[in-house]
JSON list of C-alpha atoms in Angstrom, two decimals:
[
{"chain": "A", "resi": 1, "resn": "MET", "atom": "CA", "xyz": [-102.27, -61.26, -34.26]},
{"chain": "A", "resi": 2, "resn": "ILE", "atom": "CA", "xyz": [-104.05, -64.04, -31.07]},
{"chain": "A", "resi": 3, "resn": "LYS", "atom": "CA", "xyz": [-107.46, -63.56, -32.46]},
{"chain": "A", "resi": 4, "resn": "LYS", "atom": "CA", "xyz": [-106.54, -64.61, -36.29]},
{"chain": "A", "resi": 5, "resn": "HIS", "atom": "CA", "xyz": [-104.66, -67.68, -34.70]},
{"chain": "A", "resi": 6, "resn": "ALA", "atom": "CA", "xyz": [-107.45, -69.23, -33.23]},
{"chain": "A", "resi": 7, "resn": "LEU", "atom": "CA", "xyz": [-109.78, -68.43, -36.01]},
{"chain": "A", "resi": 8, "resn": "ALA", "atom": "CA", "xyz": [-106.93, -70.78, -38.12]},
{"chain": "A", "resi": 9, "resn": "VAL", "atom": "CA", "xyz": [-107.24, -73.25, -35.30]},
{"chain": "A", "resi": 10, "resn": "SER", "atom": "CA", "xyz": [-111.26, -73.83, -35.01]},
{"chain": "A", "resi": 11, "resn": "ASN", "atom": "CA", "xyz": [-111.42, -73.28, -38.99]},
{"chain": "A", "resi": 12, "resn": "LEU", "atom": "CA", "xyz": [-108.84, -76.43, -39.21]},
{"chain": "A", "resi": 13, "resn": "PHE", "atom": "CA", "xyz": [-111.09, -78.40, -36.32]},
{"chain": "A", "resi": 14, "resn": "LEU", "atom": "CA", "xyz": [-114.46, -77.70, -38.54]},
{"chain": "A", "resi": 15, "resn": "THR", "atom": "CA", "xyz": [-113.17, -78.48, -41.60]},
{"chain": "A", "resi": 16, "resn": "VAL", "atom": "CA", "xyz": [-111.33, -81.93, -40.30]},
{"chain": "A", "resi": 17, "resn": "LEU", "atom": "CA", "xyz": [-114.89, -82.67, -38.58]},
{"chain": "A", "resi": 18, "resn": "ILE", "atom": "CA", "xyz": [-116.19, -82.35, -42.09]},
{"chain": "A", "resi": 19, "resn": "VAL", "atom": "CA", "xyz": [-114.24, -84.27, -43.64]},
{"chain": "A", "resi": 20, "resn": "PHE", "atom": "CA", "xyz": [-114.65, -87.28, -40.94]},
{"chain": "A", "resi": 21, "resn": "PHE", "atom": "CA", "xyz": [-118.05, -87.26, -41.09]},
{"chain": "A", "resi": 22, "resn": "SER", "atom": "CA", "xyz": [-118.39, -86.61, -44.88]},
{"chain": "A", "resi": 23, "resn": "THR", "atom": "CA", "xyz": [-115.83, -89.96, -45.48]},
{"chain": "A", "resi": 24, "resn": "GLN", "atom": "CA", "xyz": [-117.74, -91.54, -42.99]},
{"chain": "A", "resi": 25, "resn": "LEU", "atom": "CA", "xyz": [-121.12, -91.08, -45.18]},
{"chain": "A", "resi": 26, "resn": "SER", "atom": "CA", "xyz": [-119.95, -91.32, -48.58]},
{"chain": "A", "resi": 27, "resn": "ALA", "atom": "CA", "xyz": [-118.36, -94.75, -47.32]},
{"chain": "A", "resi": 28, "resn": "GLN", "atom": "CA", "xyz": [-121.91, -95.57, -46.28]},
{"chain": "A", "resi": 29, "resn": "ASN", "atom": "CA", "xyz": [-123.57, -94.98, -48.76]},
{"chain": "A", "resi": 30, "resn": "GLN", "atom": "CA", "xyz": [-121.78, -97.16, -51.01]},
{"chain": "A", "resi": 31, "resn": "ARG", "atom": "CA", "xyz": [-122.28, -100.63, -48.82]},
{"chain": "A", "resi": 32, "resn": "SER", "atom": "CA", "xyz": [-124.77, -102.69, -50.58]},
{"chain": "A", "resi": 33, "resn": "ASN", "atom": "CA", "xyz": [-125.53, -104.72, -46.75]},
{"chain": "A", "resi": 34, "resn": "PHE", "atom": "CA", "xyz": [-126.13, -102.45, -45.03]},
{"chain": "A", "resi": 35, "resn": "LYS", "atom": "CA", "xyz": [-126.30, -103.58, -41.64]},
{"chain": "A", "resi": 36, "resn": "SER", "atom": "CA", "xyz": [-127.15, -101.06, -38.54]},
{"chain": "A", "resi": 37, "resn": "SER", "atom": "CA", "xyz": [-126.15, -97.89, -37.05]},
{"chain": "A", "resi": 38, "resn": "ASN", "atom": "CA", "xyz": [-124.79, -100.27, -34.89]},
{"chain": "A", "resi": 39, "resn": "ASP", "atom": "CA", "xyz": [-122.07, -100.27, -36.29]},
{"chain": "A", "resi": 40, "resn": "PHE", "atom": "CA", "xyz": [-120.57, -97.32, -36.07]},
{"chain": "A", "resi": 41, "resn": "TRP", "atom": "CA", "xyz": [-120.91, -97.71, -32.05]},
{"chain": "A", "resi": 42, "resn": "GLN", "atom": "CA", "xyz": [-119.18, -100.92, -32.52]},
{"chain": "A", "resi": 43, "resn": "LYS", "atom": "CA", "xyz": [-116.11, -98.66, -33.51]},
{"chain": "A", "resi": 44, "resn": "VAL", "atom": "CA", "xyz": [-115.85, -96.58, -31.10]},
{"chain": "A", "resi": 45, "resn": "GLN", "atom": "CA", "xyz": [-113.99, -96.74, -27.43]},
{"chain": "A", "resi": 46, "resn": "PHE", "atom": "CA", "xyz": [-113.97, -94.31, -24.74]},
{"chain": "A", "resi": 47, "resn": "GLY", "atom": "CA", "xyz": [-111.13, -93.40, -22.35]},
{"chain": "A", "resi": 48, "resn": "GLY", "atom": "CA", "xyz": [-108.92, -90.50, -21.55]},
{"chain": "A", "resi": 49, "resn": "GLY", "atom": "CA", "xyz": [-107.34, -89.81, -18.49]},
{"chain": "A", "resi": 50, "resn": "LEU", "atom": "CA", "xyz": [-107.85, -88.60, -15.01]},
{"chain": "A", "resi": 51, "resn": "GLY", "atom": "CA", "xyz": [-104.62, -86.65, -13.37]},
{"chain": "A", "resi": 52, "resn": "LEU", "atom": "CA", "xyz": [-103.96, -86.00, -9.28]},
{"chain": "A", "resi": 53, "resn": "SER", "atom": "CA", "xyz": [-101.01, -84.05, -8.07]},
{"chain": "A", "resi": 54, "resn": "PHE", "atom": "CA", "xyz": [-99.98, -82.95, -4.33]},
{"chain": "A", "resi": 55, "resn": "GLY", "atom": "CA", "xyz": [-97.45, -81.73, -3.27]},
{"chain": "A", "resi": 56, "resn": "ASN", "atom": "CA", "xyz": [-95.88, -78.86, -0.53]},
{"chain": "A", "resi": 57, "resn": "ARG", "atom": "CA", "xyz": [-98.64, -76.43, -0.76]},
{"chain": "A", "resi": 58, "resn": "TYR", "atom": "CA", "xyz": [-99.63, -77.34, -4.40]},
{"chain": "A", "resi": 59, "resn": "THR", "atom": "CA", "xyz": [-102.38, -79.71, -5.85]},
{"chain": "A", "resi": 60, "resn": "ASP", "atom": "CA", "xyz": [-103.28, -79.79, -8.93]},
{"chain": "A", "resi": 61, "resn": "ILE", "atom": "CA", "xyz": [-106.50, -81.74, -10.98]},
{"chain": "A", "resi": 62, "resn": "SER", "atom": "CA", "xyz": [-107.34, -82.62, -14.41]},
{"chain": "A", "resi": 63, "resn": "VAL", "atom": "CA", "xyz": [-109.65, -84.62, -15.55]},
{"chain": "A", "resi": 64, "resn": "SER", "atom": "CA", "xyz": [-109.20, -85.36, -19.80]},
{"chain": "A", "resi": 65, "resn": "PRO", "atom": "CA", "xyz": [-112.04, -88.04, -21.63]},
{"chain": "A", "resi": 66, "resn": "SER", "atom": "CA", "xyz": [-112.27, -88.88, -25.08]},
{"chain": "A", "resi": 67, "resn": "ALA", "atom": "CA", "xyz": [-113.57, -90.80, -27.21]},
{"chain": "A", "resi": 68, "resn": "ILE", "atom": "CA", "xyz": [-112.10, -92.41, -31.11]},
{"chain": "A", "resi": 69, "resn": "TYR", "atom": "CA", "xyz": [-112.99, -94.10, -34.44]},
{"chain": "A", "resi": 70, "resn": "ASN", "atom": "CA", "xyz": [-111.18, -97.33, -35.04]},
{"chain": "A", "resi": 71, "resn": "VAL", "atom": "CA", "xyz": [-111.55, -96.49, -39.55]},
{"chain": "A", "resi": 72, "resn": "ASN", "atom": "CA", "xyz": [-109.98, -100.12, -39.47]},
{"chain": "A", "resi": 73, "resn": "GLU", "atom": "CA", "xyz": [-106.80, -102.03, -37.21]},
{"chain": "A", "resi": 74, "resn": "TYR", "atom": "CA", "xyz": [-104.16, -98.97, -38.49]},
{"chain": "A", "resi": 75, "resn": "PHE", "atom": "CA", "xyz": [-106.28, -96.10, -37.91]},
{"chain": "A", "resi": 76, "resn": "ALA", "atom": "CA", "xyz": [-108.36, -94.59, -35.36]},
{"chain": "A", "resi": 77, "resn": "VAL", "atom": "CA", "xyz": [-109.91, -90.56, -35.65]},
{"chain": "A", "resi": 78, "resn": "GLY", "atom": "CA", "xyz": [-111.35, -89.21, -32.39]},
{"chain": "A", "resi": 79, "resn": "LEU", "atom": "CA", "xyz": [-112.45, -85.78, -30.44]},
{"chain": "A", "resi": 80, "resn": "GLY", "atom": "CA", "xyz": [-111.04, -84.81, -26.43]},
{"chain": "A", "resi": 81, "resn": "ALA", "atom": "CA", "xyz": [-111.72, -82.31, -24.25]},
{"chain": "A", "resi": 82, "resn": "GLN", "atom": "CA", "xyz": [-109.49, -81.29, -20.83]},
{"chain": "A", "resi": 83, "resn": "TYR", "atom": "CA", "xyz": [-109.77, -79.30, -17.31]},
{"chain": "A", "resi": 84, "resn": "THR", "atom": "CA", "xyz": [-107.40, -78.57, -15.85]},
{"chain": "A", "resi": 85, "resn": "TYR", "atom": "CA", "xyz": [-107.61, -76.83, -12.01]},
{"chain": "A", "resi": 86, "resn": "VAL", "atom": "CA", "xyz": [-103.71, -75.82, -10.38]},
{"chain": "A", "resi": 87, "resn": "LYS", "atom": "CA", "xyz": [-103.15, -73.95, -8.06]},
{"chain": "A", "resi": 88, "resn": "GLN", "atom": "CA", "xyz": [-100.34, -73.21, -6.27]},
{"chain": "A", "resi": 89, "resn": "LYS", "atom": "CA", "xyz": [-100.74, -71.97, -1.93]},
{"chain": "A", "resi": 90, "resn": "ASP", "atom": "CA", "xyz": [-100.45, -68.40, -1.39]},
{"chain": "A", "resi": 91, "resn": "VAL", "atom": "CA", "xyz": [-98.94, -67.83, -5.54]},
{"chain": "A", "resi": 92, "resn": "TYR", "atom": "CA", "xyz": [-101.63, -68.15, -8.07]},
{"chain": "A", "resi": 93, "resn": "ASN", "atom": "CA", "xyz": [-104.34, -70.90, -9.62]},
{"chain": "A", "resi": 94, "resn": "SER", "atom": "CA", "xyz": [-104.82, -71.91, -12.82]},
{"chain": "A", "resi": 95, "resn": "ASN", "atom": "CA", "xyz": [-107.79, -72.67, -15.32]},
{"chain": "A", "resi": 96, "resn": "LEU", "atom": "CA", "xyz": [-106.99, -74.50, -18.26]},
{"chain": "A", "resi": 97, "resn": "TYR", "atom": "CA", "xyz": [-110.05, -76.17, -20.60]},
{"chain": "A", "resi": 98, "resn": "GLY", "atom": "CA", "xyz": [-110.40, -77.09, -24.17]},
{"chain": "A", "resi": 99, "resn": "GLY", "atom": "CA", "xyz": [-110.79, -79.94, -26.73]},
{"chain": "A", "resi": 100, "resn": "SER", "atom": "CA", "xyz": [-108.15, -81.24, -29.23]},
{"chain": "A", "resi": 101, "resn": "LEU", "atom": "CA", "xyz": [-108.58, -83.84, -32.93]},
{"chain": "A", "resi": 102, "resn": "ILE", "atom": "CA", "xyz": [-106.74, -86.30, -32.14]},
{"chain": "A", "resi": 103, "resn": "THR", "atom": "CA", "xyz": [-104.52, -89.46, -35.29]},
{"chain": "A", "resi": 104, "resn": "LEU", "atom": "CA", "xyz": [-103.86, -92.69, -34.14]},
{"chain": "A", "resi": 105, "resn": "PHE", "atom": "CA", "xyz": [-101.45, -95.01, -35.86]},
{"chain": "A", "resi": 106, "resn": "ASN", "atom": "CA", "xyz": [-100.64, -98.87, -35.44]},
{"chain": "A", "resi": 107, "resn": "PRO", "atom": "CA", "xyz": [-98.08, -100.16, -38.27]},
{"chain": "A", "resi": 108, "resn": "ILE", "atom": "CA", "xyz": [-98.36, -103.06, -35.75]},
{"chain": "A", "resi": 109, "resn": "PRO", "atom": "CA", "xyz": [-100.24, -104.14, -32.69]},
{"chain": "A", "resi": 110, "resn": "GLU", "atom": "CA", "xyz": [-97.64, -103.59, -29.92]},
{"chain": "A", "resi": 111, "resn": "ILE", "atom": "CA", "xyz": [-96.00, -99.91, -31.98]},
{"chain": "A", "resi": 112, "resn": "GLN", "atom": "CA", "xyz": [-98.93, -96.43, -31.20]},
{"chain": "A", "resi": 113, "resn": "LEU", "atom": "CA", "xyz": [-98.32, -93.65, -33.45]},
{"chain": "A", "resi": 114, "resn": "SER", "atom": "CA", "xyz": [-100.22, -90.72, -32.39]},
{"chain": "A", "resi": 115, "resn": "ALA", "atom": "CA", "xyz": [-100.17, -86.56, -33.33]},
{"chain": "A", "resi": 116, "resn": "GLU", "atom": "CA", "xyz": [-103.27, -84.76, -31.31]},
{"chain": "A", "resi": 117, "resn": "LEU", "atom": "CA", "xyz": [-104.06, -80.87, -31.91]},
{"chain": "A", "resi": 118, "resn": "GLU", "atom": "CA", "xyz": [-104.85, -79.30, -28.75]},
{"chain": "A", "resi": 119, "resn": "GLN", "atom": "CA", "xyz": [-106.33, -76.51, -28.47]},
{"chain": "A", "resi": 120, "resn": "LEU", "atom": "CA", "xyz": [-106.23, -75.02, -24.28]},
{"chain": "A", "resi": 121, "resn": "ARG", "atom": "CA", "xyz": [-108.23, -72.35, -22.58]},
{"chain": "A", "resi": 122, "resn": "VAL", "atom": "CA", "xyz": [-105.65, -70.75, -19.73]},
{"chain": "A", "resi": 123, "resn": "ASN", "atom": "CA", "xyz": [-106.59, -68.76, -17.00]},
{"chain": "A", "resi": 124, "resn": "VAL", "atom": "CA", "xyz": [-104.01, -67.89, -15.11]},
{"chain": "A", "resi": 125, "resn": "LYS", "atom": "CA", "xyz": [-105.08, -65.19, -10.97]},
{"chain": "A", "resi": 126, "resn": "GLY", "atom": "CA", "xyz": [-102.18, -64.48, -8.67]},
{"chain": "A", "resi": 127, "resn": "ILE", "atom": "CA", "xyz": [-103.41, -64.21, -4.96]},
{"chain": "A", "resi": 128, "resn": "GLY", "atom": "CA", "xyz": [-102.10, -63.01, -2.06]},
{"chain": "A", "resi": 129, "resn": "SER", "atom": "CA", "xyz": [-98.91, -60.77, -2.47]},
{"chain": "A", "resi": 130, "resn": "ASN", "atom": "CA", "xyz": [-99.51, -61.44, -6.48]},
{"chain": "A", "resi": 131, "resn": "ASP", "atom": "CA", "xyz": [-102.52, -60.34, -5.81]},
{"chain": "A", "resi": 132, "resn": "GLY", "atom": "CA", "xyz": [-103.70, -58.25, -9.28]},
{"chain": "A", "resi": 133, "resn": "PHE", "atom": "CA", "xyz": [-102.00, -60.38, -11.59]},
{"chain": "A", "resi": 134, "resn": "SER", "atom": "CA", "xyz": [-103.37, -62.59, -14.38]},
{"chain": "A", "resi": 135, "resn": "ASN", "atom": "CA", "xyz": [-102.79, -63.68, -17.25]},
{"chain": "A", "resi": 136, "resn": "ASN", "atom": "CA", "xyz": [-105.49, -65.29, -19.94]},
{"chain": "A", "resi": 137, "resn": "PHE", "atom": "CA", "xyz": [-103.99, -66.50, -23.45]},
{"chain": "A", "resi": 138, "resn": "TRP", "atom": "CA", "xyz": [-104.64, -69.58, -26.08]},
{"chain": "A", "resi": 139, "resn": "ASN", "atom": "CA", "xyz": [-102.51, -72.42, -26.29]},
{"chain": "A", "resi": 140, "resn": "THR", "atom": "CA", "xyz": [-102.15, -74.59, -28.97]},
{"chain": "A", "resi": 141, "resn": "GLY", "atom": "CA", "xyz": [-100.40, -77.14, -28.91]},
{"chain": "A", "resi": 142, "resn": "LEU", "atom": "CA", "xyz": [-99.36, -80.15, -31.53]},
{"chain": "A", "resi": 143, "resn": "PHE", "atom": "CA", "xyz": [-98.28, -82.99, -30.26]},
{"chain": "A", "resi": 144, "resn": "LEU", "atom": "CA", "xyz": [-96.41, -86.31, -31.74]},
{"chain": "A", "resi": 145, "resn": "GLY", "atom": "CA", "xyz": [-95.99, -89.51, -29.83]},
{"chain": "A", "resi": 146, "resn": "ALA", "atom": "CA", "xyz": [-95.16, -92.89, -30.07]},
{"chain": "A", "resi": 147, "resn": "GLY", "atom": "CA", "xyz": [-95.63, -95.50, -27.19]},
{"chain": "A", "resi": 148, "resn": "TYR", "atom": "CA", "xyz": [-95.83, -99.31, -26.38]},
{"chain": "A", "resi": 149, "resn": "ARG", "atom": "CA", "xyz": [-99.23, -101.12, -26.33]},
{"chain": "A", "resi": 150, "resn": "ASN", "atom": "CA", "xyz": [-100.71, -103.72, -24.83]},
{"chain": "A", "resi": 151, "resn": "GLY", "atom": "CA", "xyz": [-104.41, -104.19, -25.59]},
{"chain": "A", "resi": 152, "resn": "ASN", "atom": "CA", "xyz": [-106.19, -100.82, -24.20]},
{"chain": "A", "resi": 153, "resn": "VAL", "atom": "CA", "xyz": [-103.17, -98.79, -23.24]},
{"chain": "A", "resi": 154, "resn": "THR", "atom": "CA", "xyz": [-100.07, -97.91, -24.44]},
{"chain": "A", "resi": 155, "resn": "ILE", "atom": "CA", "xyz": [-97.91, -96.00, -23.60]},
{"chain": "A", "resi": 156, "resn": "GLY", "atom": "CA", "xyz": [-95.05, -93.88, -24.72]},
{"chain": "A", "resi": 157, "resn": "ALA", "atom": "CA", "xyz": [-93.82, -89.94, -24.56]},
{"chain": "A", "resi": 158, "resn": "ARG", "atom": "CA", "xyz": [-95.04, -87.16, -27.23]},
{"chain": "A", "resi": 159, "resn": "TYR", "atom": "CA", "xyz": [-93.26, -83.89, -28.21]},
{"chain": "A", "resi": 160, "resn": "ASN", "atom": "CA", "xyz": [-95.72, -80.09, -28.37]},
{"chain": "A", "resi": 161, "resn": "VAL", "atom": "CA", "xyz": [-93.94, -79.60, -31.40]},
{"chain": "A", "resi": 162, "resn": "LEU", "atom": "CA", "xyz": [-95.48, -75.57, -31.37]},
{"chain": "A", "resi": 163, "resn": "HIS", "atom": "CA", "xyz": [-93.82, -75.57, -27.51]},
{"chain": "A", "resi": 164, "resn": "ASP", "atom": "CA", "xyz": [-93.44, -71.02, -26.51]},
{"chain": "A", "resi": 165, "resn": "ASP", "atom": "CA", "xyz": [-91.23, -71.48, -23.72]},
{"chain": "A", "resi": 166, "resn": "ASN", "atom": "CA", "xyz": [-92.68, -68.12, -23.53]},
{"chain": "A", "resi": 167, "resn": "LYS", "atom": "CA", "xyz": [-95.94, -68.86, -23.31]},
{"chain": "A", "resi": 168, "resn": "SER", "atom": "CA", "xyz": [-96.97, -72.00, -23.25]},
{"chain": "A", "resi": 169, "resn": "ALA", "atom": "CA", "xyz": [-99.79, -74.52, -21.02]},
{"chain": "A", "resi": 170, "resn": "TYR", "atom": "CA", "xyz": [-96.82, -77.10, -20.25]},
{"chain": "A", "resi": 171, "resn": "SER", "atom": "CA", "xyz": [-93.76, -76.00, -18.57]},
{"chain": "A", "resi": 172, "resn": "ASP", "atom": "CA", "xyz": [-91.96, -78.67, -21.31]},
{"chain": "A", "resi": 173, "resn": "ALA", "atom": "CA", "xyz": [-92.34, -79.96, -24.92]},
{"chain": "A", "resi": 174, "resn": "PHE", "atom": "CA", "xyz": [-92.04, -83.17, -23.96]},
{"chain": "A", "resi": 175, "resn": "MET", "atom": "CA", "xyz": [-93.97, -85.44, -21.99]},
{"chain": "A", "resi": 176, "resn": "PRO", "atom": "CA", "xyz": [-94.65, -88.72, -21.22]},
{"chain": "A", "resi": 177, "resn": "PHE", "atom": "CA", "xyz": [-98.41, -90.29, -21.04]},
{"chain": "A", "resi": 178, "resn": "VAL", "atom": "CA", "xyz": [-100.42, -93.16, -20.34]},
{"chain": "A", "resi": 179, "resn": "ARG", "atom": "CA", "xyz": [-103.24, -94.05, -22.57]},
{"chain": "A", "resi": 180, "resn": "PHE", "atom": "CA", "xyz": [-106.54, -96.08, -22.19]},
{"chain": "A", "resi": 181, "resn": "TYR", "atom": "CA", "xyz": [-110.00, -96.62, -24.34]},
{"chain": "A", "resi": 182, "resn": "PHE", "atom": "CA", "xyz": [-112.36, -99.68, -23.20]}
]
């Protein structure tokens, strides 16, 4: 079942990439005043997030770079990567890594709607009295979000419509976010 799910998600990911790049190639061939390949890079923005959390015997470090291509002033598509390390001393440590497809829609400059399909590999290992405990699985999330946008920064919230309380990389389906693109 898990293999079928992972295969379906990877096929969807591949299909979206092929459609995106074939659309871009088709659009470029139809232009009679082709300027240069630099036109593409002028519409690309890089950004992402960094997370760092320390507490009582707890550490959480996260890096999530991403890049988007602004199709026009209203719509952007992109790719993201993520790595997260979490450790609770003498209980467990965890590594999460994976990627995502991102779509952004700005109906007006101040409002940003988003959809993000994320695929993460989760590896959890028990430490100390939990030694021998191990849980490794793939986690798929489909986040729908909305935020207030001011320049290159968007602050908002997103909701994982595929969240499963019994088997998820996240403890809650609802998450606030701060998004930067330069």
